[in-house]
Coordinates of C-alpha atoms and ligand atoms in Angstrom, one line a residue:
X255 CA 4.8 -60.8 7.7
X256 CA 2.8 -63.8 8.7
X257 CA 4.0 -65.6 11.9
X258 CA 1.3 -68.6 10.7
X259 CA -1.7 -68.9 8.4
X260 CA -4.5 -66.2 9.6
X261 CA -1.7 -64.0 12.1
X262 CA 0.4 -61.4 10.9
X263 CA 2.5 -59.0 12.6
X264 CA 2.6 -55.7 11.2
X265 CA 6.5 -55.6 10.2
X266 CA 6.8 -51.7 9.6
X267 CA 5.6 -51.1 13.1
X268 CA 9.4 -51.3 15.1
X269 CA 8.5 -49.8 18.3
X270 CA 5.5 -52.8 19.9
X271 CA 4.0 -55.2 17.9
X272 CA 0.9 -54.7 15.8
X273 CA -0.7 -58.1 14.9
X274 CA -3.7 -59.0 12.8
X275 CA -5.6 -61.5 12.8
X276 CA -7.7 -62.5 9.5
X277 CA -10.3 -65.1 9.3
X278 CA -12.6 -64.8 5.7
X279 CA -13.5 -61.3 5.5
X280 CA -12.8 -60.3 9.2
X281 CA -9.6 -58.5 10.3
X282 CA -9.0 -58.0 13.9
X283 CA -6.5 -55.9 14.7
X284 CA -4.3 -57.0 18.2
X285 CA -2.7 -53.6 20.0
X286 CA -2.5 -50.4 18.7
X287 CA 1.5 -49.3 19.5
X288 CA 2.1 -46.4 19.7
X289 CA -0.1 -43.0 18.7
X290 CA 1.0 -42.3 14.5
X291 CA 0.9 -46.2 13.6
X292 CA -2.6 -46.5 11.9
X293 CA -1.5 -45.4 8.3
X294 CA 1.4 -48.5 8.6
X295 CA -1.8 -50.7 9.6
X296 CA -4.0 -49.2 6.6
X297 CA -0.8 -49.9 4.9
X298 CA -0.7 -53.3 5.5
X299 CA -4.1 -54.3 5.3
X300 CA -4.2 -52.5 1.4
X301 CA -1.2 -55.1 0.4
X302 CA -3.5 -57.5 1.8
X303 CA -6.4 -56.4 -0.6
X304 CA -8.3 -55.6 2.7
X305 CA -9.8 -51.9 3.0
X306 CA -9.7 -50.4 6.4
X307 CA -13.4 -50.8 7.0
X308 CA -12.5 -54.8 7.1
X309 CA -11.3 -53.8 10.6
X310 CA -13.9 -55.6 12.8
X311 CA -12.5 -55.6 16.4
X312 CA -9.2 -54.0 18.1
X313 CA -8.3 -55.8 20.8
X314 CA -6.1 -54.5 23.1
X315 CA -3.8 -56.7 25.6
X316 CA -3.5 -53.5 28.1
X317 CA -3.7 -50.0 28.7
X318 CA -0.1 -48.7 28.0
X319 CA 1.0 -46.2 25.5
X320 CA 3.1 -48.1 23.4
X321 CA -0.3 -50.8 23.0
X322 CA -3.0 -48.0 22.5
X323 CA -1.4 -45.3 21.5
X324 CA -3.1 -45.4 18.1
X325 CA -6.6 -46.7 19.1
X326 CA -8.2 -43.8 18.4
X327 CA -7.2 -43.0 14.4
X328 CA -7.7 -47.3 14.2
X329 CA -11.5 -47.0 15.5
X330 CA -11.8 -43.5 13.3
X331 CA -10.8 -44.8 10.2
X332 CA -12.4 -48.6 10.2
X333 CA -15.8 -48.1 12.5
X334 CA -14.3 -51.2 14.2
X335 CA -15.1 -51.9 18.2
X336 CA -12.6 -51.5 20.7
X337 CA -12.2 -54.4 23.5
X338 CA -10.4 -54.4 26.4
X339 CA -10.3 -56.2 29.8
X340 CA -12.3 -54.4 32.6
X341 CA -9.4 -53.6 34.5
X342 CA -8.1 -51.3 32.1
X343 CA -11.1 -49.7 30.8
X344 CA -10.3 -46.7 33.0
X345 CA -6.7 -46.2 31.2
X346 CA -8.3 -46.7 27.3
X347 CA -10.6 -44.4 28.1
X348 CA -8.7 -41.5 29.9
X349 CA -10.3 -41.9 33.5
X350 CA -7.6 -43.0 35.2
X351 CA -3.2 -42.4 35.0
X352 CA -1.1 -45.5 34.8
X353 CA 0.2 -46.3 38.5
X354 CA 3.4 -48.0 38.1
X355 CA 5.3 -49.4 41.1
X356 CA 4.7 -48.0 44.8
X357 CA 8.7 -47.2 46.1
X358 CA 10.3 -44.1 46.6
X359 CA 10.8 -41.8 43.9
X360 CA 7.5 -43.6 41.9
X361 CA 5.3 -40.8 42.8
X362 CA 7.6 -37.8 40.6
X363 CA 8.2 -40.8 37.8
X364 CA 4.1 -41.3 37.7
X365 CA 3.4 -37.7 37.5
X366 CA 6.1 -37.4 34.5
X367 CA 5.2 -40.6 32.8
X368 CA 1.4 -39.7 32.7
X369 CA 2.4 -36.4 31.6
X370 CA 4.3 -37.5 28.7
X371 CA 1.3 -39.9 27.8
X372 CA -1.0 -36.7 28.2
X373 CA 0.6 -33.8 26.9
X374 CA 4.3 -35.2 25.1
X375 CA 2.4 -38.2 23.0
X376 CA -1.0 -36.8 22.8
X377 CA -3.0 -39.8 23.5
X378 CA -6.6 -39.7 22.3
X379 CA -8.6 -41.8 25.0
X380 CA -11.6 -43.7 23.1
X381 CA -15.0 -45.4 24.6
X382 CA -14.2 -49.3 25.1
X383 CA -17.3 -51.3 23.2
X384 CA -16.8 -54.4 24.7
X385 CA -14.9 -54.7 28.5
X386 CA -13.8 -58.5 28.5
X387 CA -13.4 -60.6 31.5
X388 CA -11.0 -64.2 32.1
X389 CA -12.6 -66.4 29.9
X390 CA -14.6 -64.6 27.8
X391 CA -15.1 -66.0 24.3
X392 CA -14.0 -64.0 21.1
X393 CA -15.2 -66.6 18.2
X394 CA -12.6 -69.4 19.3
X395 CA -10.4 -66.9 20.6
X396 CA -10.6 -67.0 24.6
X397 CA -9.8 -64.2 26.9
X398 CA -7.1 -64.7 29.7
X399 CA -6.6 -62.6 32.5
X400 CA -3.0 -61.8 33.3
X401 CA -2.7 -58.9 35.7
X402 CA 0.4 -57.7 36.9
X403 CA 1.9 -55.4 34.7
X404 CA -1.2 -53.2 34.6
X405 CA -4.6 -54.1 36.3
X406 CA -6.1 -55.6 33.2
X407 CA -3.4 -56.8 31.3
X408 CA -5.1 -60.1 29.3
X409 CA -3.7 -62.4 26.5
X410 CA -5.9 -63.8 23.7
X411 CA -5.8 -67.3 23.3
X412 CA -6.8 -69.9 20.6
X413 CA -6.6 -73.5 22.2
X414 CA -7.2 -75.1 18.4
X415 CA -4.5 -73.5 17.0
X416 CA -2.4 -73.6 19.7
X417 CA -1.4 -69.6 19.4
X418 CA -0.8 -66.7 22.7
X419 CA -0.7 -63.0 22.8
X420 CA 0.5 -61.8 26.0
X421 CA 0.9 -58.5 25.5
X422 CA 3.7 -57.2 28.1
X423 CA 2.8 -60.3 30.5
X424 CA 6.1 -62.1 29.1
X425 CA 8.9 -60.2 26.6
X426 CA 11.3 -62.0 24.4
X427 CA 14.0 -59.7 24.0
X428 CA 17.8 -60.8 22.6
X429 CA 16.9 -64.6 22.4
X430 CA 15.5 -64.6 25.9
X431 CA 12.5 -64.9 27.8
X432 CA 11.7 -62.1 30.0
X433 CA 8.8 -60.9 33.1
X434 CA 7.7 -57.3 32.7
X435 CA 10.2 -54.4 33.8
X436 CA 9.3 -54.5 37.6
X437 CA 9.5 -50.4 38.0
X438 CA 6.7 -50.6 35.2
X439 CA 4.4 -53.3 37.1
X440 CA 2.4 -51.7 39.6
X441 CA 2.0 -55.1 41.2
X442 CA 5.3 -57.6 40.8
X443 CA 3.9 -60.7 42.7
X444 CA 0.5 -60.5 40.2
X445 CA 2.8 -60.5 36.9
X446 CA 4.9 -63.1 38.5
X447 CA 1.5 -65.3 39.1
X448 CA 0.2 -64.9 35.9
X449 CA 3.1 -66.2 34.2
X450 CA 2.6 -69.2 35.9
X451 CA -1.4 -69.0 34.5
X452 CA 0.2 -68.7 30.8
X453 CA 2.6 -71.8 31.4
X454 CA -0.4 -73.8 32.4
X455 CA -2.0 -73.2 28.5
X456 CA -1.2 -76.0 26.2
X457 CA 0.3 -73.6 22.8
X458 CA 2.9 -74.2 20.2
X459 CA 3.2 -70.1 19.5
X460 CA 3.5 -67.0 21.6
X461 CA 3.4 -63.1 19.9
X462 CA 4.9 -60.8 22.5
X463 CA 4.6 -57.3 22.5
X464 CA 8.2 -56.5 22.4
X465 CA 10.3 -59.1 20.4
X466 CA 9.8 -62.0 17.7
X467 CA 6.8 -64.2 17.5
X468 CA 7.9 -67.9 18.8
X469 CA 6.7 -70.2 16.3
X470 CA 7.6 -73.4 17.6
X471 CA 7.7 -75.4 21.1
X472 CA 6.5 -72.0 22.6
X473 CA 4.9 -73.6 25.7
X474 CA 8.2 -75.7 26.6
X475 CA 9.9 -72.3 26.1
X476 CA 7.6 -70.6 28.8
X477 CA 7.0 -73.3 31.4
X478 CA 10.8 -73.8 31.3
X479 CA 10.8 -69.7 32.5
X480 CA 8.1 -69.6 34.8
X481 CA 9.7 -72.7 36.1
X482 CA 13.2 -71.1 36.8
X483 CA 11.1 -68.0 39.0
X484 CA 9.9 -70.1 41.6
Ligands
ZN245 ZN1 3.0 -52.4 28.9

């Protein structure tokens, strides 16, 4: 479906949003969910009128499963270059395991997890093209850091249009507003902070990863929650 003119979200994708963004005869793909979603993308993008070689750009908002999963059969099938922030290069590309929180009991659940990604879900790490840093310019799309949830979590940003993807950096889940699961964020007070940096952007829309799109008065929505953590 389209959220507004130019962004749609990939509707038969359940699990974490797929959204695409298309501007004349570019398509850039935003997250990958998890591995097996590229034929729903293909899928998409035919209804469209758009073959899969139209894929320009996949830009992911971090290095979790559920947001690269399908990366790999994406970049086979359209040619199209991967981009990432630098912080989670290492996790696209299979260098590094996701650390999730330090605590007790983390160290058996990072094994497992990693595992599952590894061996249970097959993930297929791919070269990133372009690493991204905070503030780097995509066309009129700009690059914001928002680490936390994973070192190099970043949300794409169009000031003219007033839209935000933030990736797992906020949730919207049953009606509400929500900070990343903290067991899941290997650094709490980082996520919490970059919140705060999204609430300072001047948007009307917000795509989340997991949950609907906001269309409307999206920024009120947000600096109302980051407001409420401090
Ligand atoms: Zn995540």
């Amino acid at each position: 479906m389209e959220v507004v003119p130019g962004l749609h979200w990939v509707d038969q994708i359940w699990d974490t949003k797929v959204y695409l963004w298309i501007e004349d005869d570019r398509v850039v793909v935003i997250d990958a969910a998890m591995p097996g979603r590229a034929l729903a993308v293909w899928r998409y993008l035919e209804a469209l009128g758009y073959p899969p070689g139209a894929v320009q750009a996949i830009w992911l908002t971090h290095g979790d499963i559920d947001h690269m999963g399908s990366v790999a059969a994406l970049k086979t099938g359209s040619g199209a270059e991967v981009v990432v922030h630098h912080g989670d290069v290492p996790l696209v590309d299979g260098r590094a395991t996701r650390a999730v929180r330090a605590g007790r009991m983390t160290g058996s659940l990072e094994k497992t997890f990693n595992w599952a990604i590894r061996c249970l879900l097959a993930y297929q790490p791919v070269p990133v093209d372009h690493p991204v840093e905070d503030g780097d310019l995509l066309g009129e799309w700009q690059v914001v850091h928002t680490p936390g949830h994973t070192p190099g979590s970043a949300c794409y940003y169009h000031p003219r249009r007033g839209i935000l993807i933030v990736g797992d950096a906020l949730n919207h889940r049953r009606g509400r507003l929500g900070a990343p699961p903290p067991l899941f964020s290997y650094d709490r007070d980082q996520a919490l902070a970059s919140i705060l940096k999204i609430a300072a952007l001047d948007f009307e829309v917000c795509c989340f990863g997991h949950g609907p799109p906001l269309v409307e008065k999206a920024g009120q929505r947000v600096r109302a929650f980051a407001h409420a953590l401090q």
